[in-house]
Amino acid sequence: MSFAKLSVSALAMTVAATAASARDQVQVAGSSTVLPYAAIVAEAFGENFDFPTPVVESGGSSAGLKKFCEGLGEGTIDVANASRKIKDSEIKACAENGVTDIIEVQIGYDGIVFASDINGESFEFTPEDWFLALSDKVAVDGALVDNPNKTWADVNANFPAQPLAAFVPGTKHGTREVFEDKVILAGCEATGAFDLFKAANGDDKKAAEKACIALRTDGVSVDIDGDYTETLARIESNKDGIGVFGLAFYENNTDKLQVATMSGVTPSTESIASGEYPVSRPLFFYVKKAHIGVIPGLQEYAEFFVSEEIAGPDGPLAEYGLVADPELEATQELVASQNTLGM
Amino acid sequence: MTAPSTAASTSIMVADARTLKRNAAEKRFRAYGLAAIFAGLLALVLLVGSILNNGASAFKQTFIQIDVTLPESKLDKSGVRDPEVMKKATTVTYAPLLRDGLMAKLDELGVTDIEKKEVGNMISKEAAAQLRNHVLANPNLIGQTIPFEVLANGRIDGFFKGRVDFASAELDKNVSPAQLNAALALEDAGSLETRFNLGFLTAPDASDQRPEAAGLGVAILGSLYMMGVVLLLALPIGVTASIYLEEFAPTNRWTDLIEVNISNLAAVPSIVFGILGLAIFINFAGLPQSAPIVGGLVLTLMTLPTIIIATRASLKSVPPSIRDAALGVGASKMQAVFHHVLPLAAPGILTGTIIGLAQALGETAPLLLIGMVAFVREYPAGPPEGLFDPATALPVQIYNWTQRADPAFVERASGAIIILLLFLIVMNAIAVMLRRRFERRW
C-alpha cells in the first residue's frame, strides 16, 4: 500500500534528521551593508580554494551579532558581519553562552553620501543645512521654535527654492546612527541649537543630544525602512527628493544619481580614506576563535578577506565601493595571529 | 367591473413599470459584474505585463567569443601539468589572459580608442573562474590558444537589451561609450551575440559584481527539496488526521476544540511558524541552519491545516449512502473508508494538497528566520543528504535580488518571478485537471 510506504519514508526522514552531518562550509550572518562585500569575498574564496563557498546571510548587524552570541558548535554561525563595533552588552551576552574568544577584524570604511536626481539641481551641503532642513526644532533668534523651513532656499540662501524632501534610512539601519551622529548632531552644535536644548533640559547633555536628533514629523523627512533600492525609487518618483545612500550604491547608479558635497568635499574612496569626507564609518566582521580548526576554511576565509588582493585599494572590494583601510597590514597580522578582543 | 386603463397595464405583452424596473436592475447588476471582472483582469494584465516586460530579457544573455592564449610561464611554471600545483594560479592570473585575448581581437577589428582597463571590464568577472576551471580540468591546453566563450559584463549586456545607451554610459562610472562602440564592432564581426541563456535557470547565485552570471539553480533545487519534504510529511499526516476526525472520532468537546484550533492554525501568520522552526528544529533539535529540511518542516506545519481542511471537506462530500452500503454488505469501518470513501474523495484531497503546496512554494517570511535568506553558491547534494546542505528558495532569491545595487538585478528578479509564476500555474493547472477528470458529482 502506497500509504504505508509514505508513512515509512516520512519516519525515515525524521530519523535521518536526528543524525545531522558535519558542516563543511563557513557560515556568515549580519549587516546588510557588509553583505555585498562578504558575498564578493565568498565567491572568490570558493573559486580559488578547495573549500566550499561560505554561506552569507543578511539581516542586520544586531541580528547577526545576536546569532553569533548564541553559543558554540556547528549549529551556530562562525562569522558575524557588522557595520558598527560590537557593544559591551553583546560581548557579555556572548560570554554567557560560552563565546569568549572573539577576533575583531576591521575590513575598511563605508562612506555615506547624499544624492539627488541626476537632472536636478546640485547641492553643496554642510551639516548645518541638514540640521536646519530636517530637525524638529531649530534655533531662531535665540529661541527654539518648530522648524519653519519649507524649501532649501529657506535653509541656505545659496540654495535654489526647491521644496524640502529627504529620504533618510529608518531607525533599524546602522546608517541612521551615523547620519544622526555625524550630520544632524554636528549641525545642531554648529547652529547653536545644542546649547539651547541643553539649557532647556537642565544642562543634561544626553537629553540635549536626543532632542537634537529628533527629526521633523510633518512629512518632509521620510524614513526608509527598506534598502537603498527603495530610496532610489522614491527619488525617481519625486525628483525634488534627496536621499541618503551608501557610497557603493551610488557608485553603481551614477547614471541616475548625482552626489552632493559635504563641507566642500566630494565623497570618494580617496577622500574618505584620507578622512577629509566627514560622514563615514568602519565596517567589521567578528570570528569565533573556538571554531577555527573545527570548521574547515574559516581561518583561510578571514585571511583571504583582509588580503591585499581583496581588501586593498586595487582589489574588488574597493572597486565595488569599500574604502580600503590604510591599516590593512596590521589587520592582516591580527588575523594571522588570531588575536582576540581584550588581549 | 371594467377598467380599460388597468387592463392595458396587466397585459403580458406590455411590461409594466415594476417589471421595467426589475429588468433594469438586472441589467445593471450584470454590468457591475462585468465591470468587476474587467477590473480584476486589468490588474492582472498590468501585473503580468510589467513583470514580463522587465523580466523577459533575463532569459537572454550576451556572450563574447575570445581566442585566449594560455602561456605556460604564467599558469604552470613547474611544467608538470599537475592540477594540484596549477591551482596556485588564481583567477587574478587568468583575468588578464582573457583581457589580452579580447584586446587582440579588437585590434584586429580596428578598434583602438579604448583603454586596457575598459577592455578588461567588458568581460564578466565570472569568466576568469570559468577559464580557470576549464584549464584545471584540461591541463593539456596550456601553451595553446583556445577559443573560449565568456559572458559579457552586465552593462554591455544591458546595452543590447536597451537598459544602457550612449547617453547613460556617458554618466555611468561603470561603462563608457568606448566600450559600447567596441561591443558594436564585435557584434558586427560575429564575435558577440545575445541569445537564450540556460545559465539563468541552472547557475547558482552570483555576487553583486557579476549580475550577468547570477542564476536560479540553487534556489530551484532548494524549493524542490522543500516541496518534497512538505509532500512527504504533510500529505500522510494531514490525510490521516482528517480521516480520523471525520470518520472515527466521536463528536465531543475535545474534537470541537481540535477543530477550532485547526481552523485557527490556518490563519496564523507564516512568520510565526518561522519563529517556531528556529526554536524547535534548529535550537532544540540541532538541525543545521539554512537547510531545506528545516524549511520543509516549517512549511509542513504551515501547510497542514490547509490540507486537513480540504481533506475533511472532500470526505464530507462523499454521500453517506456509500458508507452505509459498504457497511451493509459487511465491510469493516476501515474497509469502508479505505476501499470506498477515500478513492472517491481523492481528487478533492489532491487538489487541496497542491493548493497548499503552491502556497508554501511562495512563502518567504518563515525562511527568513531559519537562515535560508542567504547568499548560497554551492549546489546542495542529492537527496537525502542534500536536504541538510545550505540552499535558498525561489521567493527568497527574488527578495535578495531586489535588494542589490546593480540595476541589472531588477531584470533578474523579474525573471525569477516569471519562473515562480510558471511553477504556480503548472501546479494549479494540475489541480484543476485532477478535479475535472476524477471528480464525481452526486
GROMACS .gro file of C-alpha atoms in nm, chain A residues 3 6-7 9-10 13 16-17 20-21 25 27 35-36 39-40 42-43 47-48 50-58 67 70 75-77 118 227 229 248-256 309 316 319-320, chain B residues 84 87 90-92 121 125-126 129 132 155 168 171-174 205-210 229 232-233 236 240 283 286-290 293 371 373-378 387-388 390 402-407:
model
  100
    3PHE     CA    1   0.006   0.496   0.201
    6LEU     CA    2   0.469   0.718   0.251
    7SER     CA    3   0.446   0.691   0.626
    9SER     CA    4   0.962   0.726   0.432
   10ALA     CA    5   0.835   1.010   0.648
   13MET     CA    6   1.334   1.122   0.732
   16ALA     CA    7   1.775   1.095   0.949
   17ALA     CA    8   1.702   1.439   1.089
   20ALA     CA    9   2.279   1.571   1.106
   21SER     CA   10   2.602   1.559   0.910
   25GLN     CA   11   3.125   2.533   0.490
   27GLN     CA   12   2.851   3.032   0.783
   35LEU     CA   13   2.670   4.163   0.273
   36PRO     CA   14   2.776   4.261  -0.082
   39ALA     CA   15   2.938   3.786  -0.098
   40ILE     CA   16   3.218   3.903  -0.330
   42ALA     CA   17   3.285   3.431  -0.051
   43GLU     CA   18   3.252   3.389  -0.426
   47GLU     CA   19   3.659   2.979  -0.680
   48ASN     CA   20   4.020   2.983  -0.572
   50ASP     CA   21   3.937   2.387  -0.225
   51PHE     CA   22   3.682   2.482   0.041
   52PRO     CA   23   3.313   2.523  -0.043
   53THR     CA   24   3.176   2.876  -0.087
   54PRO     CA   25   3.074   3.022   0.251
   55VAL     CA   26   2.703   3.089   0.308
   56VAL     CA   27   2.633   3.456   0.376
   57GLU     CA   28   2.310   3.566   0.541
   58SER     CA   29   2.197   3.925   0.583
   67LYS     CA   30   2.302   3.484   1.635
   70GLU     CA   31   2.402   3.211   2.073
   75GLY     CA   32   2.461   2.476   1.475
   76THR     CA   33   2.580   2.832   1.527
   77ILE     CA   34   2.737   3.075   1.282
  118ILE     CA   35   2.090   6.337  -1.198
  227ASP     CA   36   1.703   4.924   0.136
  229THR     CA   37   1.675   5.047  -0.396
  248ALA     CA   38   2.884   5.166  -0.304
  249PHE     CA   39   2.519   5.201  -0.403
  250TYR     CA   40   2.583   5.542  -0.553
  251GLU     CA   41   2.887   5.414  -0.745
  252ASN     CA   42   2.663   5.152  -0.907
  253ASN     CA   43   2.399   5.406  -1.009
  254THR     CA   44   2.598   5.709  -1.124
  255ASP     CA   45   2.379   5.733  -1.434
  256LYS     CA   46   2.072   5.810  -1.225
  309GLU     CA   47   4.444   4.143  -0.340
  316PRO     CA   48   3.747   4.405  -0.600
  319GLU     CA   49   3.616   4.866  -0.688
  320TYR     CA   50   3.269   4.800  -0.554
  427GLU     CA   51   4.709   2.044  -0.768
  430LYS     CA   52   4.571   2.568  -0.852
  433THR     CA   53   4.425   3.214  -0.907
  434THR     CA   54   4.156   3.392  -1.105
  435VAL     CA   55   4.367   3.708  -1.068
  464ASN     CA   56   3.577   4.538  -1.775
  468LYS     CA   57   3.430   3.869  -1.368
  469GLU     CA   58   3.285   3.518  -1.373
  472ALA     CA   59   3.679   3.146  -1.285
  475ARG     CA   60   4.047   2.851  -1.461
  498ARG     CA   61   2.636   4.683  -1.853
  511SER     CA   62   2.357   5.698  -1.986
  514LEU     CA   63   2.724   5.945  -1.696
  515ASP     CA   64   2.780   5.591  -1.572
  516LYS     CA   65   3.105   5.519  -1.392
  517ASN     CA   66   3.087   5.150  -1.476
  548ASP     CA   67   2.363   3.299  -0.740
  549ALA     CA   68   2.649   3.541  -0.805
  550SER     CA   69   2.780   3.834  -0.606
  551ASP     CA   70   2.682   4.196  -0.663
  552GLN     CA   71   2.967   4.250  -0.907
  553ARG     CA   72   2.851   3.994  -1.161
  572VAL     CA   73   0.961   1.730   0.234
  575LEU     CA   74   0.608   1.351   0.217
  576LEU     CA   75   0.513   1.478   0.561
  579PRO     CA   76   0.013   1.145   0.513
  583THR     CA   77  -0.469   1.050   0.849
  626ASN     CA   78   1.795   2.542   1.860
  629GLY     CA   79   2.010   2.081   1.643
  630LEU     CA   80   1.930   2.068   1.272
  631PRO     CA   81   2.162   2.276   1.051
  632GLN     CA   82   2.094   2.638   0.954
  633SER     CA   83   1.986   2.734   0.600
  636ILE     CA   84   1.494   2.006   0.566
  714GLY     CA   85   1.871   3.123   0.769
  716VAL     CA   86   1.759   3.408   0.311
  717ALA     CA   87   2.126   3.388   0.228
  718PHE     CA   88   2.390   3.403  -0.040
  719VAL     CA   89   2.447   3.038  -0.134
  720ARG     CA   90   2.662   2.933  -0.427
  721GLU     CA   91   2.718   2.563  -0.366
  730LEU     CA   92   1.838   1.814   0.246
  731PHE     CA   93   2.088   1.910   0.514
  733PRO     CA   94   2.251   2.502   0.268
  745THR     CA   95   1.558   4.323  -0.539
  746GLN     CA   96   1.796   4.449  -0.269
  747ARG     CA   97   2.108   4.456  -0.484
  748ALA     CA   98   2.256   4.785  -0.601
  749ASP     CA   99   2.326   4.695  -0.964
  750PRO     CA  100   2.022   4.773  -1.185
   0.00000   0.00000   0.00000
